[in-house]
PDB file of C-alpha atoms in Angstrom:
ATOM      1  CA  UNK A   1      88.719 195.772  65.073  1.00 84.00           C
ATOM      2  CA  UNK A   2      89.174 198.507  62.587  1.00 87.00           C
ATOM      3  CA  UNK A   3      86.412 198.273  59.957  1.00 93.00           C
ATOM      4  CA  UNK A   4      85.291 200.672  56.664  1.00 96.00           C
ATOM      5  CA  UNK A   5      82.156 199.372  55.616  1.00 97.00           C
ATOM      6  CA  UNK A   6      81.018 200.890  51.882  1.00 97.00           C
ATOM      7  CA  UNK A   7      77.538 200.736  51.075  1.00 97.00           C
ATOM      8  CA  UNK A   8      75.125 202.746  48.414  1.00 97.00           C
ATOM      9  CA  UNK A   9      76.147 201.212  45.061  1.00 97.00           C
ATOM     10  CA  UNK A  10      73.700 199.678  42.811  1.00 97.00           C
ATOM     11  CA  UNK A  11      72.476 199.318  39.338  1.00 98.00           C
ATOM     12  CA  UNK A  12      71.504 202.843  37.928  1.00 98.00           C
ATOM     13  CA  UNK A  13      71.016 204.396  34.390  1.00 98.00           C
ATOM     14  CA  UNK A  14      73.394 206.497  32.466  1.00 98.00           C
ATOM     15  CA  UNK A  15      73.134 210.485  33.844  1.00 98.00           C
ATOM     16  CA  UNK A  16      71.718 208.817  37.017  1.00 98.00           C
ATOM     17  CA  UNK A  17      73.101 209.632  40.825  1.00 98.00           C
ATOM     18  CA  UNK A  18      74.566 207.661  43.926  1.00 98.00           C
ATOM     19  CA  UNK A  19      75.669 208.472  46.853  1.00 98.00           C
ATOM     20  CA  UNK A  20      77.989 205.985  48.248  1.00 98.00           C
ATOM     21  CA  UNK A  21      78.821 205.843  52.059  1.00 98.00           C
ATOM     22  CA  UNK A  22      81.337 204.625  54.194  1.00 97.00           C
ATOM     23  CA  UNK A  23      81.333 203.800  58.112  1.00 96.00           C
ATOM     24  CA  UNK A  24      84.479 203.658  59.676  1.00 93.00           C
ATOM     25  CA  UNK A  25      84.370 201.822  63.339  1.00 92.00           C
ATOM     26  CA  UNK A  26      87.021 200.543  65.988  1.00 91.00           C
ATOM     27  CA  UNK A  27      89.498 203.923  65.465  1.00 84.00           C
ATOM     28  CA  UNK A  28      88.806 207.753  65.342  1.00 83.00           C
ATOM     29  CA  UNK A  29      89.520 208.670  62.139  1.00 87.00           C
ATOM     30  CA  UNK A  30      89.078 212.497  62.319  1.00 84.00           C
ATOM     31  CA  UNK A  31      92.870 213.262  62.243  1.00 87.00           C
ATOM     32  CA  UNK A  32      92.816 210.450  58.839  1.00 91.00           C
ATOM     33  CA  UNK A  33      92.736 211.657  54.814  1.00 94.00           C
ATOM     34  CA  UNK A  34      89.939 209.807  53.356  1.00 95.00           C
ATOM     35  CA  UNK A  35      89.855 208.426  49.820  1.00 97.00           C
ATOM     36  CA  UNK A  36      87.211 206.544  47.571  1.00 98.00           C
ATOM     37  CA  UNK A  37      89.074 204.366  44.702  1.00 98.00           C
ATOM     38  CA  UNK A  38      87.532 202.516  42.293  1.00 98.00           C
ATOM     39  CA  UNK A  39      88.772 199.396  40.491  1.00 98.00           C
ATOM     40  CA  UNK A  40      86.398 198.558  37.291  1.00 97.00           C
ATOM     41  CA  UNK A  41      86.539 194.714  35.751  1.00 92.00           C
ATOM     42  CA  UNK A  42      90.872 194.206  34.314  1.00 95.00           C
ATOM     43  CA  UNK A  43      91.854 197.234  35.007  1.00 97.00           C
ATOM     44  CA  UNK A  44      93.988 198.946  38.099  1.00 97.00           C
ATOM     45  CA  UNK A  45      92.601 200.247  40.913  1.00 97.00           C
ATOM     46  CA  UNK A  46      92.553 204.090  40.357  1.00 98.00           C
ATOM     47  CA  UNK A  47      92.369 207.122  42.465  1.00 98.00           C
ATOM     48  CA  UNK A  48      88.496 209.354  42.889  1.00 98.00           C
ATOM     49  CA  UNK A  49      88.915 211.351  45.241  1.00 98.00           C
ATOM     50  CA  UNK A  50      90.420 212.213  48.935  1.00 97.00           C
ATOM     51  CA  UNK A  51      89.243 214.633  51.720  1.00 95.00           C
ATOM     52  CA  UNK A  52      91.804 215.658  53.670  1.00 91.00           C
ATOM     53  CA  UNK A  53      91.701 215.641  57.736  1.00 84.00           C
ATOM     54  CA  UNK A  54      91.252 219.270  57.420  1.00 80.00           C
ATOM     55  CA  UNK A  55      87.515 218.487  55.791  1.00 78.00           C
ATOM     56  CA  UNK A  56      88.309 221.715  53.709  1.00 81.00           C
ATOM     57  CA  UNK A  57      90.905 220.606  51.056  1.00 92.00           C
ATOM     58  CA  UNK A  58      89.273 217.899  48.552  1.00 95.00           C
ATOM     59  CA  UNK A  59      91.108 216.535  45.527  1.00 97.00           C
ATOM     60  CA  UNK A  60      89.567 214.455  42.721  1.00 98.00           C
ATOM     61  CA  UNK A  61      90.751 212.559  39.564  1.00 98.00           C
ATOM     62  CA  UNK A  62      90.183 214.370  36.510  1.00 98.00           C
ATOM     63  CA  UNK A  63      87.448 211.944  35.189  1.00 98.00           C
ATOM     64  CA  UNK A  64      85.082 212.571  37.826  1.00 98.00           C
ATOM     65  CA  UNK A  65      85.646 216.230  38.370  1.00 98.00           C
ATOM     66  CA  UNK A  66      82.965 218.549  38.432  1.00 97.00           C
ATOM     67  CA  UNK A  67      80.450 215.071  38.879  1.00 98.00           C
ATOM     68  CA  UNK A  68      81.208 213.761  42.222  1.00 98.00           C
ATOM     69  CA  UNK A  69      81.513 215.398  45.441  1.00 98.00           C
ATOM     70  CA  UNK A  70      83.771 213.515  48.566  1.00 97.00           C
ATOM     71  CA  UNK A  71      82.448 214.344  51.957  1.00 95.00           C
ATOM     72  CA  UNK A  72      82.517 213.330  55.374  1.00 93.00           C
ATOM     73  CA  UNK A  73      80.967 213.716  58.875  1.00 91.00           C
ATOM     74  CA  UNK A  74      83.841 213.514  61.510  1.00 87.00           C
ATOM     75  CA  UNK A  75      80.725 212.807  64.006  1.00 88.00           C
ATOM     76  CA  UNK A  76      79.161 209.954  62.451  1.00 91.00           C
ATOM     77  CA  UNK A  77      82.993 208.526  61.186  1.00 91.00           C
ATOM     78  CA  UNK A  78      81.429 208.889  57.870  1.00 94.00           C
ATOM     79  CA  UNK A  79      82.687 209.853  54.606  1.00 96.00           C
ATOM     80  CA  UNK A  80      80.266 210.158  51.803  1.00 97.00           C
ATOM     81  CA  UNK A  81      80.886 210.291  47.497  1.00 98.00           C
ATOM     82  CA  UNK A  82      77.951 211.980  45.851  1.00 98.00           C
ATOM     83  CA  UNK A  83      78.052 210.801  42.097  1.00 98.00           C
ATOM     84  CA  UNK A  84      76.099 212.903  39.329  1.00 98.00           C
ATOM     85  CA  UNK A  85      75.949 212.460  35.634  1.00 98.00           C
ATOM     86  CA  UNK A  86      76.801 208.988  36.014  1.00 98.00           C
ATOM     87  CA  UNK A  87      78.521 207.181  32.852  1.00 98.00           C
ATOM     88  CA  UNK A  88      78.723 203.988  31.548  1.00 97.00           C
ATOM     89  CA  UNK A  89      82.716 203.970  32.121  1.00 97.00           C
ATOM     90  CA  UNK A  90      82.304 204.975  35.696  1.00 98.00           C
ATOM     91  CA  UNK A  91      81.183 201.392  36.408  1.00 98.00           C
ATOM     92  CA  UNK A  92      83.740 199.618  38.906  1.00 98.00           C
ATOM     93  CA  UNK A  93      83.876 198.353  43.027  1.00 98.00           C
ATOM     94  CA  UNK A  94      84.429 201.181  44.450  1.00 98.00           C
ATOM     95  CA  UNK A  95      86.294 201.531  47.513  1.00 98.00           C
ATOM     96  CA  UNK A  96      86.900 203.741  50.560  1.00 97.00           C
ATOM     97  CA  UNK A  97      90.220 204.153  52.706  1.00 97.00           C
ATOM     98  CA  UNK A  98      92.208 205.838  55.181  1.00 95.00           C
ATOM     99  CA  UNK A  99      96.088 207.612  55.120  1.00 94.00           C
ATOM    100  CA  UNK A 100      96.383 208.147  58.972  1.00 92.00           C
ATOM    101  CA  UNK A 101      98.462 211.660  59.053  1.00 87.00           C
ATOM    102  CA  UNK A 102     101.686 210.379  59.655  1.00 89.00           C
ATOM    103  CA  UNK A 103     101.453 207.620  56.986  1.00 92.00           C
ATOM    104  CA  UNK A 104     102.145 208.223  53.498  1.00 92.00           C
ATOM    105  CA  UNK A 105     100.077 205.238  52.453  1.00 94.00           C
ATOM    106  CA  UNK A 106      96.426 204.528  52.780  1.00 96.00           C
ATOM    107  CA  UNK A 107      96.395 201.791  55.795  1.00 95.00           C
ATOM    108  CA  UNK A 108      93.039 201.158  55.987  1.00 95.00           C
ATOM    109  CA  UNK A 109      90.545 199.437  53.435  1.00 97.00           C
ATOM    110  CA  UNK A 110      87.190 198.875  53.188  1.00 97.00           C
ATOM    111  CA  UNK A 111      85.458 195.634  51.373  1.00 97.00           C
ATOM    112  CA  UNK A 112      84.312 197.951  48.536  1.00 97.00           C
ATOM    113  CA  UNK A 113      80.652 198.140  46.736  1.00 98.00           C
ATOM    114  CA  UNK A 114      79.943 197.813  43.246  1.00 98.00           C
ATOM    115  CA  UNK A 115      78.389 200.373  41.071  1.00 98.00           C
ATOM    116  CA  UNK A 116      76.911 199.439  37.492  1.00 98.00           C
ATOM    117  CA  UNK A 117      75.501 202.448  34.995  1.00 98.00           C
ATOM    118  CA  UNK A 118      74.074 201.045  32.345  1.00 97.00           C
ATOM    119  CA  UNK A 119      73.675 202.670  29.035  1.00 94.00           C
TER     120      UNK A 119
END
């Protein structure tokens, strides 16, 4: 069973940090793009960020650039979203997924966590 399982959001205070997590289990996903989305309460779900399989080329919405940092550790199926300077309108599930290389669509979704920054 193919599983991405988010974990790390919480509650935190505006200019705060998180690091968010994701464990991947029941496929290698080495040769997969990652991504972290984030869908906040009547709004879309919106692009963060995406690693590619290369681990060297990392991409990341406008909003959060220069504040989060998407990584991953092929060994531990991991992929990771460090969050600085935290703001109020950053507050949304966020979620992880997978593009397998010869998909043009992420396949795989995780459950996603929720992240709250208060003011």
């Amino acid at each position: 069973q193919v599983q991405l399982v988010e974990s790390g959001g919480g509650l935190v205070q505006a200019g705060g940090s998180l690091r968010l997590s994701c464990a991947a289990s029941g496929r290698t996903f080495s040769n997969d793009h990652m991504g972290w989305f984030r869908q906040a309460p009547g709004k879309e779900r919106e692009f963060v960020a995406r690693i590619n399989r290369s681990n060297i080329a990392t991409y990341y919405a406008d909003s959060v650039k220069g504040r989060f940092t998407i990584s991953r550790d092929s060994a531990k199926n991991t992929v990771y979203l460090q969050m600085n300077s935290l703001k109020p309108e950053d507050t949304a599930v966020y979620y992880c997924a997978a593009r397998p290389a010869a998909s043009t669509e992420y396949v795989y979704w995780g459950q996603g966590t929720q992240v709250t920054v208060s003011s």
